[in-house]
CSV table of N, CA and C in Angstrom, one decimal:
chain,number,residue,atom,x,y,z
G,1,UNK,N,17.2,0.1,4.1
G,1,UNK,CA,16.9,0.1,5.7
G,1,UNK,C,15.5,0.3,6.3
G,2,UNK,N,14.9,-1.4,6.7
G,2,UNK,CA,13.9,-1.3,6.7
G,2,UNK,C,13.3,-1.4,8.3
G,3,UNK,N,12.8,-0.3,8.3
G,3,UNK,CA,11.4,0.7,9.3
G,3,UNK,C,9.7,-0.6,10.2
G,4,UNK,N,10.6,-0.2,11.3
G,4,UNK,CA,8.4,-0.4,11.3
G,4,UNK,C,7.3,-0.1,10.9
G,5,UNK,N,6.3,-0.3,11.3
G,5,UNK,CA,4.7,-0.5,9.9
G,5,UNK,C,5.2,1.3,10.8
G,6,UNK,N,5.4,0.7,12.1
G,6,UNK,CA,4.5,1.7,13.3
G,6,UNK,C,5.7,3.6,13.4
G,7,UNK,N,6.4,3.4,12.7
G,7,UNK,CA,6.8,4.9,12.5
G,7,UNK,C,6.8,5.0,10.8
G,8,UNK,N,5.7,4.2,10.1
G,8,UNK,CA,5.8,4.5,8.9
G,8,UNK,C,4.7,5.1,8.2
G,9,UNK,N,3.3,4.5,9.4
G,9,UNK,CA,1.5,5.2,9.6
G,9,UNK,C,1.3,5.7,10.5
G,10,UNK,N,0.5,6.4,10.7
G,10,UNK,CA,0.2,7.2,12.3
G,10,UNK,C,-0.6,7.9,11.5
G,11,UNK,N,-2.6,7.2,11.9
G,11,UNK,CA,-3.6,7.6,11.2
G,11,UNK,C,-3.8,8.8,11.8
G,12,UNK,N,-2.9,9.0,13.5
G,12,UNK,CA,-3.1,10.1,13.4
G,12,UNK,C,-3.6,11.5,12.8
G,13,UNK,N,-2.1,11.0,11.6
G,13,UNK,CA,-1.0,12.6,11.2
G,13,UNK,C,-2.2,12.4,10.0
G,14,UNK,N,-2.3,11.8,8.8
G,14,UNK,CA,-3.1,11.2,8.2
G,14,UNK,C,-4.4,9.7,7.8
G,15,UNK,N,-5.3,9.6,7.7
G,15,UNK,CA,-5.3,8.5,7.3
G,15,UNK,C,-5.6,7.7,6.0
G,16,UNK,N,-5.3,9.6,5.1
G,16,UNK,CA,-4.7,8.3,3.6
G,16,UNK,C,-3.0,8.4,3.2
G,17,UNK,N,-2.7,7.0,2.2
G,17,UNK,CA,-2.2,6.8,1.7
G,17,UNK,C,-1.1,6.6,0.4
G,18,UNK,N,-0.5,6.8,0.0
G,18,UNK,CA,-0.4,6.4,-1.5
G,18,UNK,C,0.7,5.8,-2.2
G,19,UNK,N,0.0,4.4,-2.7
G,19,UNK,CA,1.0,3.2,-2.3
G,19,UNK,C,1.3,3.5,-3.2
G,20,UNK,N,2.8,2.4,-4.1
G,20,UNK,CA,2.7,2.5,-4.9
G,20,UNK,C,4.0,0.0,-5.4
G,21,UNK,N,3.0,0.0,-6.1
G,21,UNK,CA,4.1,-1.4,-6.2
G,21,UNK,C,5.1,-1.6,-7.8
G,22,UNK,N,5.7,-2.3,-7.7
G,22,UNK,CA,6.4,-2.3,-9.0
G,22,UNK,C,6.8,-3.4,-9.6
G,23,UNK,N,7.2,-4.3,-10.4
G,23,UNK,CA,7.3,-4.9,-10.5
G,23,UNK,C,9.1,-4.8,-11.3
G,24,UNK,N,10.1,-5.9,-11.3
G,24,UNK,CA,11.7,-5.5,-11.2
G,24,UNK,C,11.9,-6.4,-12.8
G,25,UNK,N,13.0,-6.4,-13.7
G,25,UNK,CA,13.5,-6.7,-13.5
G,25,UNK,C,12.8,-6.8,-15.8
G,26,UNK,N,11.6,-5.8,-16.0
G,26,UNK,CA,12.1,-5.9,-16.9
G,26,UNK,C,9.9,-6.8,-17.2
G,27,UNK,N,9.7,-7.3,-16.2
G,27,UNK,CA,8.7,-7.7,-16.0
G,27,UNK,C,7.6,-7.3,-16.7
G,28,UNK,N,6.3,-7.6,-16.8
G,28,UNK,CA,5.1,-7.1,-17.2
G,28,UNK,C,4.7,-7.1,-15.7
G,29,UNK,N,2.9,-6.7,-15.3
G,29,UNK,CA,2.4,-6.9,-14.2
G,29,UNK,C,0.5,-6.9,-15.8
G,30,UNK,N,0.7,-6.1,-16.9
G,30,UNK,CA,-0.2,-6.5,-17.7
G,30,UNK,C,0.3,-5.9,-19.0
G,31,UNK,N,-1.2,-5.5,-19.4
G,31,UNK,CA,-0.2,-5.0,-20.2
G,31,UNK,C,0.3,-6.4,-21.5
G,32,UNK,N,0.7,-5.8,-22.7
G,32,UNK,CA,1.5,-6.6,-23.9
G,32,UNK,C,3.3,-6.3,-23.5
G,33,UNK,N,4.1,-7.7,-23.7
G,33,UNK,CA,5.8,-7.8,-23.4
G,33,UNK,C,6.1,-7.5,-24.6
G,34,UNK,N,6.4,-6.3,-25.1
G,34,UNK,CA,6.6,-6.3,-26.5
G,34,UNK,C,8.0,-7.1,-27.3
G,35,UNK,N,9.3,-7.4,-26.6
G,35,UNK,CA,10.2,-8.2,-26.8
G,35,UNK,C,9.6,-9.5,-26.5
G,36,UNK,N,8.5,-10.4,-26.3
G,36,UNK,CA,8.2,-11.3,-26.7
G,36,UNK,C,6.5,-11.6,-27.5
G,37,UNK,N,5.6,-9.8,-27.6
G,37,UNK,CA,4.6,-10.8,-27.8
G,37,UNK,C,3.4,-10.7,-26.7
G,38,UNK,N,4.2,-11.2,-25.6
G,38,UNK,CA,2.7,-11.0,-24.6
G,38,UNK,C,2.1,-10.4,-24.1
G,39,UNK,N,1.2,-11.1,-24.1
G,39,UNK,CA,-0.1,-10.1,-23.0
G,39,UNK,C,-0.3,-11.1,-22.2
G,40,UNK,N,-0.5,-9.9,-20.5
G,40,UNK,CA,-0.4,-10.4,-20.1
G,40,UNK,C,-1.9,-9.5,-19.2
G,41,UNK,N,-2.9,-9.0,-19.9
G,41,UNK,CA,-3.9,-8.2,-20.1
G,41,UNK,C,-4.7,-8.4,-19.1
G,42,UNK,N,-4.8,-9.6,-18.9
G,42,UNK,CA,-5.6,-10.7,-18.0
G,42,UNK,C,-5.8,-10.3,-16.4
G,43,UNK,N,-4.5,-10.1,-15.7
G,43,UNK,CA,-3.9,-9.6,-14.6
G,43,UNK,C,-4.6,-7.9,-14.2
G,44,UNK,N,-4.8,-7.1,-14.6
G,44,UNK,CA,-5.8,-6.0,-14.6
G,44,UNK,C,-6.7,-7.0,-13.2
G,45,UNK,N,-7.2,-7.4,-13.7
G,45,UNK,CA,-8.6,-7.8,-13.4
G,45,UNK,C,-8.6,-9.2,-12.3
G,46,UNK,N,-7.3,-9.4,-12.4
G,46,UNK,CA,-6.1,-10.0,-10.7
G,46,UNK,C,-6.3,-8.9,-10.0
G,47,UNK,N,-5.9,-8.5,-9.6
G,47,UNK,CA,-5.4,-7.0,-9.5
G,47,UNK,C,-6.3,-6.2,-8.7
G,48,UNK,N,-7.7,-5.7,-9.4
G,48,UNK,CA,-9.2,-5.2,-9.3
G,48,UNK,C,-9.3,-6.6,-7.9
G,49,UNK,N,-9.9,-7.8,-9.0
G,49,UNK,CA,-10.2,-8.7,-7.2
G,49,UNK,C,-10.0,-9.0,-7.2
G,50,UNK,N,-8.2,-8.2,-6.6
G,50,UNK,CA,-8.1,-8.4,-5.5
G,50,UNK,C,-7.8,-7.4,-4.1
G,51,UNK,N,-8.1,-6.3,-4.6
G,51,UNK,CA,-8.1,-5.2,-3.8
G,51,UNK,C,-9.2,-5.1,-3.2
G,52,UNK,N,-9.9,-5.4,-4.0
G,52,UNK,CA,-12.2,-5.7,-3.2
G,52,UNK,C,-12.4,-7.0,-1.8
G,53,UNK,N,-11.6,-7.4,-2.1
G,53,UNK,CA,-11.5,-8.7,-1.5
G,53,UNK,C,-10.5,-8.4,0.0
G,54,UNK,N,-9.2,-7.4,0.4
G,54,UNK,CA,-8.8,-7.4,0.7
G,54,UNK,C,-9.5,-6.1,1.9
G,55,UNK,N,-10.3,-5.2,1.0
G,55,UNK,CA,-11.1,-3.6,0.9
G,55,UNK,C,-12.6,-4.7,2.8
G,56,UNK,N,-13.2,-5.9,1.6
G,56,UNK,CA,-13.8,-6.8,2.5
G,56,UNK,C,-13.5,-7.0,4.1
G,57,UNK,N,-12.4,-7.1,3.9
G,57,UNK,CA,-11.6,-7.7,5.2
G,57,UNK,C,-10.9,-7.1,6.0
G,58,UNK,N,-10.1,-5.4,5.5
G,58,UNK,CA,-9.3,-4.7,5.5
G,58,UNK,C,-10.1,-3.7,6.4
G,59,UNK,N,-10.8,-3.3,7.8
G,59,UNK,CA,-10.6,-1.8,7.6
G,59,UNK,C,-10.4,-0.7,6.2
G,60,UNK,N,-10.3,-0.2,4.9
G,60,UNK,CA,-9.3,0.1,4.5
G,60,UNK,C,-10.2,0.0,3.9
G,61,UNK,N,-10.3,1.1,2.9
G,61,UNK,CA,-11.5,2.1,1.6
G,61,UNK,C,-10.0,2.5,0.6
G,62,UNK,N,-10.4,1.7,-0.9
G,62,UNK,CA,-9.4,2.6,-1.5
G,62,UNK,C,-9.9,3.8,-2.5
G,63,UNK,N,-9.6,4.8,-2.8
G,63,UNK,CA,-9.3,5.7,-3.1
G,63,UNK,C,-10.3,6.7,-4.6
G,64,UNK,N,-8.5,5.3,-5.0
G,64,UNK,CA,-8.1,5.4,-6.4
G,64,UNK,C,-7.5,4.7,-6.7
G,65,UNK,N,-7.3,4.0,-7.6
G,65,UNK,CA,-5.9,2.7,-8.0
G,65,UNK,C,-5.6,3.2,-9.6
G,66,UNK,N,-4.8,2.7,-10.0
G,66,UNK,CA,-4.5,2.6,-11.3
G,66,UNK,C,-3.6,2.2,-11.5
G,67,UNK,N,-3.2,0.7,-12.3
G,67,UNK,CA,-2.8,-0.3,-12.7
G,67,UNK,C,-2.3,-0.8,-14.1
G,68,UNK,N,-0.5,-0.3,-14.1
G,68,UNK,CA,-0.1,0.4,-15.2
G,68,UNK,C,0.6,-1.1,-15.4
G,69,UNK,N,1.2,-1.3,-16.6
G,69,UNK,CA,1.6,-2.1,-17.7
G,69,UNK,C,2.6,-3.1,-15.8
G,70,UNK,N,3.6,-2.2,-15.8
G,70,UNK,CA,5.0,-2.8,-14.7
G,70,UNK,C,4.4,-2.2,-13.5
G,71,UNK,N,3.8,-1.7,-12.8
G,71,UNK,CA,3.6,-1.2,-11.7
G,71,UNK,C,1.2,-0.8,-11.6
G,72,UNK,N,1.2,-0.7,-10.0
G,72,UNK,CA,-0.2,-0.1,-9.7
G,72,UNK,C,0.0,0.6,-8.6
G,73,UNK,N,-0.8,1.6,-8.8
G,73,UNK,CA,-0.6,2.5,-7.5
G,73,UNK,C,-2.0,2.1,-6.4
G,74,UNK,N,-2.4,2.7,-5.6
G,74,UNK,CA,-3.6,2.9,-4.9
G,74,UNK,C,-3.6,4.0,-3.8
G,75,UNK,N,-4.2,4.9,-3.9
G,75,UNK,CA,-4.8,5.5,-2.5
G,75,UNK,C,-6.1,5.1,-1.6
G,76,UNK,N,-5.2,5.0,-0.4
G,76,UNK,CA,-6.2,4.2,1.1
G,76,UNK,C,-6.4,5.4,1.9
G,77,UNK,N,-7.3,5.2,2.4
G,77,UNK,CA,-7.8,5.6,3.6
G,77,UNK,C,-7.9,4.8,4.5
G,78,UNK,N,-7.8,4.8,6.2
G,78,UNK,CA,-7.7,3.5,6.7
G,78,UNK,C,-8.5,4.2,8.2
G,79,UNK,N,-9.8,3.4,7.6
G,79,UNK,CA,-11.2,3.8,9.1
G,79,UNK,C,-11.1,3.0,9.6
G,80,UNK,N,-10.6,4.0,11.2
G,80,UNK,CA,-10.7,4.3,12.4
G,80,UNK,C,-12.1,3.7,13.0
G,81,UNK,N,-12.6,4.1,12.3
G,81,UNK,CA,-13.7,5.0,13.1
G,81,UNK,C,-14.7,3.4,12.7
G,82,UNK,N,-14.5,2.8,12.1
G,82,UNK,CA,-15.1,1.2,11.7
G,82,UNK,C,-14.2,0.3,13.0
G,83,UNK,N,-12.3,-0.1,13.2
G,83,UNK,CA,-12.3,-0.3,13.7
G,83,UNK,C,-12.7,-0.6,15.6
G,84,UNK,N,-12.6,0.6,15.8
G,84,UNK,CA,-14.0,0.8,17.0
G,84,UNK,C,-14.9,0.3,17.5
G,85,UNK,N,-15.4,-0.1,16.0
G,85,UNK,CA,-16.4,-0.8,16.1
G,85,UNK,C,-16.1,-2.9,16.6
G,86,UNK,N,-15.2,-3.1,16.7
G,86,UNK,CA,-15.2,-4.8,16.3
G,86,UNK,C,-14.3,-5.2,17.1
G,87,UNK,N,-15.6,-6.3,17.5
G,87,UNK,CA,-14.9,-6.9,19.3
G,87,UNK,C,-13.6,-7.7,18.5
G,88,UNK,N,-12.8,-8.4,20.3
G,88,UNK,CA,-12.1,-9.1,20.0
G,88,UNK,C,-12.0,-10.2,19.0
G,89,UNK,N,-13.0,-10.6,18.8
G,89,UNK,CA,-12.8,-11.7,17.8
G,89,UNK,C,-12.8,-11.8,16.6
G,90,UNK,N,-13.6,-10.6,16.6
G,90,UNK,CA,-13.8,-9.7,14.9
G,90,UNK,C,-12.0,-9.7,14.3
G,91,UNK,N,-11.1,-8.9,15.3
G,91,UNK,CA,-10.6,-8.3,14.7
G,91,UNK,C,-9.0,-9.9,15.2
G,92,UNK,N,-10.1,-11.4,15.5
G,92,UNK,CA,-8.7,-12.2,15.7
G,92,UNK,C,-9.1,-12.8,14.4
G,93,UNK,N,-10.1,-13.0,13.5
G,93,UNK,CA,-10.4,-13.0,12.5
G,93,UNK,C,-10.3,-12.8,10.8
């Protein structure tokens, strides 16, 4: 059952969140697929680059991350103070 983000995330309680995303159906995000021998190691840097890009756009800081063969973990911090200084146009941008 889906839930609205407003019920899942409450920066008033804690600004820190541990998020996990994983592949399904035995797919590989990074590393080597032992069944086919194909390497997906080049994707590890894609994930890191995307995290850096998203941090530069949103008021989110990455405290820690781990990119595994079929999933990744990130510990995020919501920087509410940074958002308070944004104008309406900056938010829309």
